[in-house]
Short mmCIF file of C-alpha atoms in Angstrom, two decimals:
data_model
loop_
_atom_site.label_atom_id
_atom_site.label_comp_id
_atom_site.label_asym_id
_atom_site.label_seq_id
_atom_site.Cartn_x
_atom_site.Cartn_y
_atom_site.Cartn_z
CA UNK A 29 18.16 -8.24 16.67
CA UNK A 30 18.45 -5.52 19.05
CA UNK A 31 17.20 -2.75 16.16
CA UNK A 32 14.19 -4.93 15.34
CA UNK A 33 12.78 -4.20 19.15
CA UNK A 34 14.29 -1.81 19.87
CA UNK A 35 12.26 0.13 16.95
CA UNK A 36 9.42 -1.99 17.41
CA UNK A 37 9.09 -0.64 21.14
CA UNK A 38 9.42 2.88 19.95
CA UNK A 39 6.89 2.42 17.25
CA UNK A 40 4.39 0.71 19.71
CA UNK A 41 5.08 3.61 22.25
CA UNK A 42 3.99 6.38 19.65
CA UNK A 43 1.21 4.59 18.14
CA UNK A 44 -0.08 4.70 21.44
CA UNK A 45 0.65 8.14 22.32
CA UNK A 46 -0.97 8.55 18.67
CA UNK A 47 -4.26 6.72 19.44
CA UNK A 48 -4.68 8.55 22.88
CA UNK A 49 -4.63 11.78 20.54
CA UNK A 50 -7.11 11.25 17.63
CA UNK A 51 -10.41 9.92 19.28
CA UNK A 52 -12.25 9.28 15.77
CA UNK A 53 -10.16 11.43 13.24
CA UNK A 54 -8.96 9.95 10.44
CA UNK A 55 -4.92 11.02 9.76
CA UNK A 56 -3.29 11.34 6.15
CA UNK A 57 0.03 13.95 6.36
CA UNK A 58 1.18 15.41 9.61
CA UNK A 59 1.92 18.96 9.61
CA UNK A 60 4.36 21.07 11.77
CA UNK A 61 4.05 17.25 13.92
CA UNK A 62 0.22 17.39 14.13
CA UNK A 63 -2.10 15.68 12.12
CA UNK A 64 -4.71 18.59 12.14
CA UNK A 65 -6.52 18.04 8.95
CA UNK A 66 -9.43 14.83 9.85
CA UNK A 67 -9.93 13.02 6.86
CA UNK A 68 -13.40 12.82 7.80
CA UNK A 69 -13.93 16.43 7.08
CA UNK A 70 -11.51 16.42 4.15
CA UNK A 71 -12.55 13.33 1.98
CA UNK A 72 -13.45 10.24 3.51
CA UNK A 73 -13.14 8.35 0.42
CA UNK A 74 -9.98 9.46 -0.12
CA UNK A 75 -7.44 6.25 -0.81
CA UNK A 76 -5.65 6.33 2.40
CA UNK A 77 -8.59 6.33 4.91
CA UNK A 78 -7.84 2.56 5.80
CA UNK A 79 -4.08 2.79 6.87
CA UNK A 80 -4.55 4.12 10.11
CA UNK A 81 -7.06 1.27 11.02
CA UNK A 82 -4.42 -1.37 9.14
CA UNK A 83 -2.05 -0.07 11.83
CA UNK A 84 -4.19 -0.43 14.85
CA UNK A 85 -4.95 -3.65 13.76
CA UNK A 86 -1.33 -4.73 13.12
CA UNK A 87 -0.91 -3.65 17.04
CA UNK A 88 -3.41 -4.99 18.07
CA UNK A 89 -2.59 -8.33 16.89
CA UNK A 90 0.88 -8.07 17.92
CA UNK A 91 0.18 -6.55 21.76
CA UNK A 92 -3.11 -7.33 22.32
CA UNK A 93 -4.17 -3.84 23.83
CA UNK A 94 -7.56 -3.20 23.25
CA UNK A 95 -6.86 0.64 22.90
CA UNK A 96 -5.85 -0.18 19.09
CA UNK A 97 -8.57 -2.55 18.67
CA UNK A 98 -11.01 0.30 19.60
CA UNK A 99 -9.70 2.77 17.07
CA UNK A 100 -9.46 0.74 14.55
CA UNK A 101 -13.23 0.11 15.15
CA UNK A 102 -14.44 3.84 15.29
CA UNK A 103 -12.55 4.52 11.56
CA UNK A 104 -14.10 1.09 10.23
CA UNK A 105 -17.71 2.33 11.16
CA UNK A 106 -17.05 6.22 10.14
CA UNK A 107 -16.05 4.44 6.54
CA UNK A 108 -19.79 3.37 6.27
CA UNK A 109 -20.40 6.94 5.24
CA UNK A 110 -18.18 6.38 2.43
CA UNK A 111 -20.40 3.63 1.16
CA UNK A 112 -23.38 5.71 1.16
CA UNK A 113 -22.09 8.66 -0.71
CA UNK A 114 -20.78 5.82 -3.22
CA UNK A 115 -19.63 8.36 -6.00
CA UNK A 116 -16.61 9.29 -4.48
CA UNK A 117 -14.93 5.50 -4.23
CA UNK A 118 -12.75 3.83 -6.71
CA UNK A 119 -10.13 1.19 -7.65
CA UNK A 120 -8.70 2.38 -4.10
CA UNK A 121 -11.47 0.27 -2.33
CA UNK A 122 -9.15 -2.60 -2.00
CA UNK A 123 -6.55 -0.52 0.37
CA UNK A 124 -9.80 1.29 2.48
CA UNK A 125 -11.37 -2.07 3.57
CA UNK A 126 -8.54 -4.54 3.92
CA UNK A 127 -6.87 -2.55 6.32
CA UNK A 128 -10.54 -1.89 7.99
CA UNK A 129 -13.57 -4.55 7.55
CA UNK A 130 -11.72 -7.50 6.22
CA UNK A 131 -9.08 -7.28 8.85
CA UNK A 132 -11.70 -6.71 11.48
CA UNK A 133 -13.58 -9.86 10.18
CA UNK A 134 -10.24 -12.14 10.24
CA UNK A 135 -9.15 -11.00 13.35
CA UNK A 136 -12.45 -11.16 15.68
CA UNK A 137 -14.95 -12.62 13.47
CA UNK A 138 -17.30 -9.46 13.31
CA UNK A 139 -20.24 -10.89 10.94
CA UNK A 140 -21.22 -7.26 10.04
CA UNK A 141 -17.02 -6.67 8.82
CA UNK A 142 -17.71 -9.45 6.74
CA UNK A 143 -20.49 -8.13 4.97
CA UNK A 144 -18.80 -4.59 4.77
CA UNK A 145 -15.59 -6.78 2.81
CA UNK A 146 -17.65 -8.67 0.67
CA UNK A 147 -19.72 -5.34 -0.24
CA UNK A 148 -16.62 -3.50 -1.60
CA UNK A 149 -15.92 -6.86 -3.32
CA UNK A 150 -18.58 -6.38 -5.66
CA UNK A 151 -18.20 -2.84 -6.32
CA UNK A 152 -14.13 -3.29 -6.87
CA UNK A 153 -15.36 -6.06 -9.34
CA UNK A 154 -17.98 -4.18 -11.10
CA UNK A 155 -15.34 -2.15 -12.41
CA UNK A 156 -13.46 -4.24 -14.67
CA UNK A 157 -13.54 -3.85 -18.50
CA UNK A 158 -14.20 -6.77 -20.22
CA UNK A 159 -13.17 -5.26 -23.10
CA UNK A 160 -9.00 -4.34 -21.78
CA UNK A 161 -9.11 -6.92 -19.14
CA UNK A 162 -8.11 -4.01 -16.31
CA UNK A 163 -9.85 -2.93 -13.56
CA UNK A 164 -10.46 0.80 -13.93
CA UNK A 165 -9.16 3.39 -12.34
CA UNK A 166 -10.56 6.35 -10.76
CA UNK A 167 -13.33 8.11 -11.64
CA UNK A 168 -15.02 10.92 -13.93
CA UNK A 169 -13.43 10.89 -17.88
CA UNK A 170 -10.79 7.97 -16.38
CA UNK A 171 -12.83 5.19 -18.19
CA UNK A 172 -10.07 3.56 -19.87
CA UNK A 173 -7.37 4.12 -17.24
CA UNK A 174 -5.57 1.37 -15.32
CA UNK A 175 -2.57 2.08 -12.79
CA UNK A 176 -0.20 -0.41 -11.44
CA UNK A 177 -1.29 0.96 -7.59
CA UNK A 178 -4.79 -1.25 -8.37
CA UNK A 179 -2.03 -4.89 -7.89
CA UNK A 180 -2.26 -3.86 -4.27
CA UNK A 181 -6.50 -3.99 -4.24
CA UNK A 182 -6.39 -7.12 -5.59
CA UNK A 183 -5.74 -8.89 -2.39
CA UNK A 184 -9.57 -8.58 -1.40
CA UNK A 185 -11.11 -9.89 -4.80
CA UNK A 186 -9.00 -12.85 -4.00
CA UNK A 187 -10.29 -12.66 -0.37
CA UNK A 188 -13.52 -12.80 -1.41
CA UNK A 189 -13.43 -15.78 -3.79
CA UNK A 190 -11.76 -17.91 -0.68
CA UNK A 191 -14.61 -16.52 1.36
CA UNK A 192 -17.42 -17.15 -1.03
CA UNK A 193 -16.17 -20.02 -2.66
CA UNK A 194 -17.29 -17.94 -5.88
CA UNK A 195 -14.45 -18.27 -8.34
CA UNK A 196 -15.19 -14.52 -10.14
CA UNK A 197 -13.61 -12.40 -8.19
CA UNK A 198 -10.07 -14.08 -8.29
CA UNK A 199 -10.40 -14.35 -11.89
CA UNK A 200 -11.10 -10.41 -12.22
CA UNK A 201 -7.78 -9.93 -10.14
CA UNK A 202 -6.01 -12.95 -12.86
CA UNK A 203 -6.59 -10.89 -15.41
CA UNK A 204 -6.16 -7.58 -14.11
CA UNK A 205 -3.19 -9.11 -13.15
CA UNK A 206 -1.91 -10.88 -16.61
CA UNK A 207 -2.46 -7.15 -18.18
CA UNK A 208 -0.46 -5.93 -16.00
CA UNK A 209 2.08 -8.01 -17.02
CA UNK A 210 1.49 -7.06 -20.38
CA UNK A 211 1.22 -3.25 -20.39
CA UNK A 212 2.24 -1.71 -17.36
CA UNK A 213 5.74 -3.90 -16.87
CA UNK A 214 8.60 -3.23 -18.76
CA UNK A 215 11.33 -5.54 -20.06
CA UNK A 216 14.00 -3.80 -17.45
CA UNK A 217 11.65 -4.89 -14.39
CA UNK A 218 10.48 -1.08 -14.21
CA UNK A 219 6.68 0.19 -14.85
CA UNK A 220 4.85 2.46 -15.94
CA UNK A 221 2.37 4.05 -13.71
CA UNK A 222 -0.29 4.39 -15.79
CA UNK A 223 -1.96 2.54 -19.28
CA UNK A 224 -4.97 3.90 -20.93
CA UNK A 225 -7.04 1.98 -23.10
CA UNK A 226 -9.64 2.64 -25.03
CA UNK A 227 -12.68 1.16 -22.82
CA UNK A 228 -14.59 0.01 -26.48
CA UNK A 229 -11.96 -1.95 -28.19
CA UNK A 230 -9.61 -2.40 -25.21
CA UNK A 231 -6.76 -1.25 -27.37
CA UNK A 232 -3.72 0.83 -25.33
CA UNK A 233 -3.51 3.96 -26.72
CA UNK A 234 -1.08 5.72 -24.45
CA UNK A 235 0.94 5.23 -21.32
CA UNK A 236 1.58 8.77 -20.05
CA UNK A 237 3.54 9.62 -17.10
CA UNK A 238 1.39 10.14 -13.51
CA UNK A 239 2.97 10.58 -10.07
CA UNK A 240 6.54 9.96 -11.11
CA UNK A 241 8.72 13.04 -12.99
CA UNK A 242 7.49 11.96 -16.42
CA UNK A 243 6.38 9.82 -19.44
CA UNK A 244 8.53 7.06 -19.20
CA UNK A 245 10.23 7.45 -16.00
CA UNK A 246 10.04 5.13 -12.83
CA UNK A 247 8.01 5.95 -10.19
CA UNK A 248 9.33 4.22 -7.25
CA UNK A 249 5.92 4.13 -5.04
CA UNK A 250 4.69 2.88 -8.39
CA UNK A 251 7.99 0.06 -8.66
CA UNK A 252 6.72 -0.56 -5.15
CA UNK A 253 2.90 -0.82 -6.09
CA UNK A 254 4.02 -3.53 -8.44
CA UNK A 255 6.85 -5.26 -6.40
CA UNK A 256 4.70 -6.16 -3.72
CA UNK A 257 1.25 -6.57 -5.63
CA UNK A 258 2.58 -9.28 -7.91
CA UNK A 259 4.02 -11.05 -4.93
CA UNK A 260 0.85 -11.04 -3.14
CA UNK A 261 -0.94 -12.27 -6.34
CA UNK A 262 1.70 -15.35 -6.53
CA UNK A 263 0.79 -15.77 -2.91
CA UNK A 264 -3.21 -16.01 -3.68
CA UNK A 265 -2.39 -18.09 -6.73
CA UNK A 266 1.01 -20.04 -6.95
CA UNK A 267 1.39 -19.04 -10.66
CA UNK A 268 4.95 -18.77 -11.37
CA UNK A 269 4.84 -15.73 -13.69
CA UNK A 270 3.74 -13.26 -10.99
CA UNK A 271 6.82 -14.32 -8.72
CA UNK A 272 8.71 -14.17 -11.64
CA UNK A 273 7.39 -10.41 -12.33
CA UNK A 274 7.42 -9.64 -8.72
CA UNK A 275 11.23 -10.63 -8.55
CA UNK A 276 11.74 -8.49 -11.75
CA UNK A 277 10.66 -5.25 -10.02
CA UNK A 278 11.99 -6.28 -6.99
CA UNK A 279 15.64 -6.35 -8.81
CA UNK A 280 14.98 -2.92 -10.26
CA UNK A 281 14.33 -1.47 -7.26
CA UNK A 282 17.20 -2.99 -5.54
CA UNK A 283 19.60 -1.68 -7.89
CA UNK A 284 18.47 1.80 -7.83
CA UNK A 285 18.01 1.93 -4.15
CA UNK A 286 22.12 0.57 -3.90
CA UNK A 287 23.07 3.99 -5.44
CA UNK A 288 21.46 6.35 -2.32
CA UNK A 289 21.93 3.97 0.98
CA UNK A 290 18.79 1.83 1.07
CA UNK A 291 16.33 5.15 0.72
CA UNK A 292 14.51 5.73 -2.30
CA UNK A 293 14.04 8.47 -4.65
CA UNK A 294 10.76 9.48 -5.80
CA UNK A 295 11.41 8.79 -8.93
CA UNK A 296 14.74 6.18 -10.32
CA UNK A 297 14.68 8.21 -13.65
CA UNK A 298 14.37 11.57 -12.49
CA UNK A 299 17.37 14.56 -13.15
CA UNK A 300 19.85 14.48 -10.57
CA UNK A 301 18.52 17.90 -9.39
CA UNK A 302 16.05 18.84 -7.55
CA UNK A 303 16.88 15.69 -5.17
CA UNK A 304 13.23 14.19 -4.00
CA UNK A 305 13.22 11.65 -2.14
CA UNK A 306 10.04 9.39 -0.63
CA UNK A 307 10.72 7.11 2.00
CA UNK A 308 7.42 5.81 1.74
CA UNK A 309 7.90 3.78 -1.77
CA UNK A 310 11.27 2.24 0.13
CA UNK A 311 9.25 0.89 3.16
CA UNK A 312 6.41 -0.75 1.09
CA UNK A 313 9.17 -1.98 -1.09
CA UNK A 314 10.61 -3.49 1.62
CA UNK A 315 7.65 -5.46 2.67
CA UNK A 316 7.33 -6.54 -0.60
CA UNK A 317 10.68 -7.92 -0.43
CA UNK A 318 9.86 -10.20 2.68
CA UNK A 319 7.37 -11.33 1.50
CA UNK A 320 9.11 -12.65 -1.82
CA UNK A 321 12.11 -13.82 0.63
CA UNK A 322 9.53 -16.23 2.30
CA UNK A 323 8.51 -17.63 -0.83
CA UNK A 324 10.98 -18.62 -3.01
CA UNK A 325 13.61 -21.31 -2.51
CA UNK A 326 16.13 -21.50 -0.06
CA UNK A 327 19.03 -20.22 -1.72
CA UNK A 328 17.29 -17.29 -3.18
CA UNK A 329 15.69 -16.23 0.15
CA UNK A 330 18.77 -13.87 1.73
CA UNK A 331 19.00 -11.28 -1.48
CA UNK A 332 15.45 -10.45 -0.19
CA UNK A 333 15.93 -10.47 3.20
CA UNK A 334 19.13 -8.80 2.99
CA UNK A 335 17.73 -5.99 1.21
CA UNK A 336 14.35 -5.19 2.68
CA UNK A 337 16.12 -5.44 6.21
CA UNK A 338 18.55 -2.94 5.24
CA UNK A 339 15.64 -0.76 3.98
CA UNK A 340 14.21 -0.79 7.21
CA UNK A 341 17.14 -0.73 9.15
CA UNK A 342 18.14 2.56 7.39
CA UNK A 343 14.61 3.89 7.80
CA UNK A 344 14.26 4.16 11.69
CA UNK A 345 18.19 5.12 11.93
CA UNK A 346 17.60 7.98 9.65
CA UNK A 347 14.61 9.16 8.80
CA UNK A 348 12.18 8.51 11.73
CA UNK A 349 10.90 11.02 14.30
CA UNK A 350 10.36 8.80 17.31
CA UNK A 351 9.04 12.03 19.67
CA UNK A 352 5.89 10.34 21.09
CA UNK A 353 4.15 14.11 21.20
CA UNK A 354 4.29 15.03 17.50
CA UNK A 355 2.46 12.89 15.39
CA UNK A 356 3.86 10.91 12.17
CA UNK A 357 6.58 8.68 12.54
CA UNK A 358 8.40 8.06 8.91
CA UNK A 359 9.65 11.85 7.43
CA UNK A 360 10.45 12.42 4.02
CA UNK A 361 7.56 11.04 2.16
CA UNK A 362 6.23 12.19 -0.96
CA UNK A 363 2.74 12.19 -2.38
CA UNK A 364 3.97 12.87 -6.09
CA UNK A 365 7.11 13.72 -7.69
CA UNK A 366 5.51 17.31 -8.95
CA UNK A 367 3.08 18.23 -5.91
CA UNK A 368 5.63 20.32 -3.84
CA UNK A 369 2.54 20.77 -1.12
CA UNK A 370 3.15 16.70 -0.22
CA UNK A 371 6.64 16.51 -0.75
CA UNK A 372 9.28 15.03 1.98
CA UNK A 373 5.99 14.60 4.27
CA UNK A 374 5.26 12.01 7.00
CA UNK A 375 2.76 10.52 5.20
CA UNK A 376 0.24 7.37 7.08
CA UNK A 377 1.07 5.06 4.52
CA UNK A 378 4.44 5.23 5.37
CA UNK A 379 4.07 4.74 8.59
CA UNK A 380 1.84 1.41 7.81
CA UNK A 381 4.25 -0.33 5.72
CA UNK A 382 7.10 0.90 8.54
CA UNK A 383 4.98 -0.93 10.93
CA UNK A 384 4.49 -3.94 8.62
CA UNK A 385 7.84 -4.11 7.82
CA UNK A 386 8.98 -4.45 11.61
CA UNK A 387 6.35 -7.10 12.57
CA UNK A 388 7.65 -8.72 9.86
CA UNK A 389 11.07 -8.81 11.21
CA UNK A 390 9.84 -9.85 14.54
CA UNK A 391 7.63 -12.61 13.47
CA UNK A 392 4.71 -10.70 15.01
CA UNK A 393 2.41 -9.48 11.48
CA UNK A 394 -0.62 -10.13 10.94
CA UNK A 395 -1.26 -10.67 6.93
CA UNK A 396 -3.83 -7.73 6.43
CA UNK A 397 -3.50 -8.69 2.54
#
């Protein structure tokens, strides 16, 4: 379709005009159209550090120009930092090294990638609880937290038991999973964001509200998170119950999304006022829904299509800035429902998924999970 290219030759354009700009840094939220804080400087184990790299290496794939291989490279060797200092990773792991060393190692073989994947592996596995079946999350007094963002890490424990042969690691992500199921899905098809157990007994003993406007509201990043992490867990596995859960979520996001034109609010179950809206949940949402549209049945396949199209479709009509001299392409991102400072934001994750989504459309992605 002529939108498909169309955006795809826009998005190719900026990301290029992008690249040119930010020798080594490390982006997160343009401001004022300039990404001037470096990640590098700011946190560089913050969660988002590999998205930039994930989209250099979805270009890269697709065009072939090296100048996207090569940053890619410089963020996936500045992360090696982050490994040292150690303390400052978490759960997040999974979306850091995906999007860097395991798509590095997939792509172009790069033993030393490999090695880098397989490292952060481990340490994502060394933090399950035996005790809650979860993998925790974050750090500090957090030790009995899970969050339904850690379905989208999973991807590389399952990476690594294909890898390795070694069977542990996918079972860590089965039963992070299958608790997920349990505890952080709701009958409706929404989640919660957040479960917290108690790490000694593995007993829940509250599900408070976290990004999203409250206790028992819906999140949409969060409806996202679990959308698309289920259907990549079906995809590693072929159990039924995760398509079934991922088709669930998908449904509740679909029906809330009908009510504001194919852009999501940052929360479904928010007041009507102030409006706050985050763009960002409705593109990874509607790479989520792709993917389910290629793997269920015929019949079923064109709700999904139909709907993460339409999401995408909307997106670059409406809410894109396609000016290759500022920087960020997706506006109107937000961070967290109650954090006015990264609210209606071009955010870098929203730009990934924008970029996934499109590939997807054009039959030219590369599957970074």
């Amino acid at each position: 379709m002529d939108w498909i290219r169309d955006s795809l030759e826009k998005t190719e354009k900026k990301l290029e005009a992008e690249a040119g700009r930010m020798g080594e840094k490390i982006p997160y939220i343009a401001e004022n159209g300039r990404y001037e804080k470096d990640m590098r400087d700011e946190n560089l184990s913050w969660w988002t550090n590999g998205f930039w790299a994930g989209m250099m290496w979805q270009m890269y794939h697709a065009s072939g120009k090296e100048l996207f291989k090569e940053a890619a490279c410089k963020t996936e060797k500045t992360l090696d930092r982050a490994l040292e200092n150690y303390e400052g990773l978490h759960h997040d792991v999974g979306f850091m090294w995906m999007h860097t060393a395991a798509a590095d190692y997939r792509l172009t073989g790069n033993p030393l990638s490999r090695k880098r994947a397989l490292h952060v592996a481990n340490l994502l596995a060394g933090r399950f609880n035996y005790a809650g079946k979860f993998i925790r999350a974050w750090n500090l007094d957090k030790t009995g937290w899970m969050i339904v963002d850690c379905m989208m890490n999973l991807s590389l424990l399952y990476w690594a038991s294909e890898e390795t042969g070694d069977p542990r690691y996918a079972q860590i992500a089965d039963m992070h999973a299958d608790t997920a199921m349990k505890e952080v899905m709701r009958p409706d098809g929404s989640c919660n964001h957040i479960v917290v157990f108690d790490p000694e007994t593995g007993a829940v003993t509250e599900k408070p509200g976290g990004q999203g406007y409250g206790e028992g509201s819906a999140w949409s990043r969060g409806q996202a998170w679990a959308l698309y992490g289920f259907a990549l867990a079906f995809l590693h596995t072929g159990r039924e119950e995760y398509l079934d859960t991922a088709k669930r979520a998908a449904h509740y996001f679909i029906a809330n999304i009908a009510m504001t034109d194919h852009v999501s609010l940052s929360d479904f179950r928010a007041p009507e006022e102030p409006v706050v809206w985050d763009t960002t949940a409705a593109a990874c949402a509607a790479c989520g829904l792709l993917q389910i549209a290629e793997m269920v049945p015929e019949l079923e396949q064109g709700l999904y299509r139909f709907h993460g199209e339409k999401i995408l479709k909307r997106l670059t009509e409406t809410h894109c800035c396609w000016d290759e001299v500022k920087d960020g392409i997706l506006q109107y991102g937000t961070a967290a429902y109650h954090r006015k400072e990264d609210t209606h934001v071009p955010i870098i994750y929203g730009d990934y998924f924008l970029t996934e989504g499109l590939l997807r459309l054009a039959e030219k992605g590369f599957m970074i999970w």
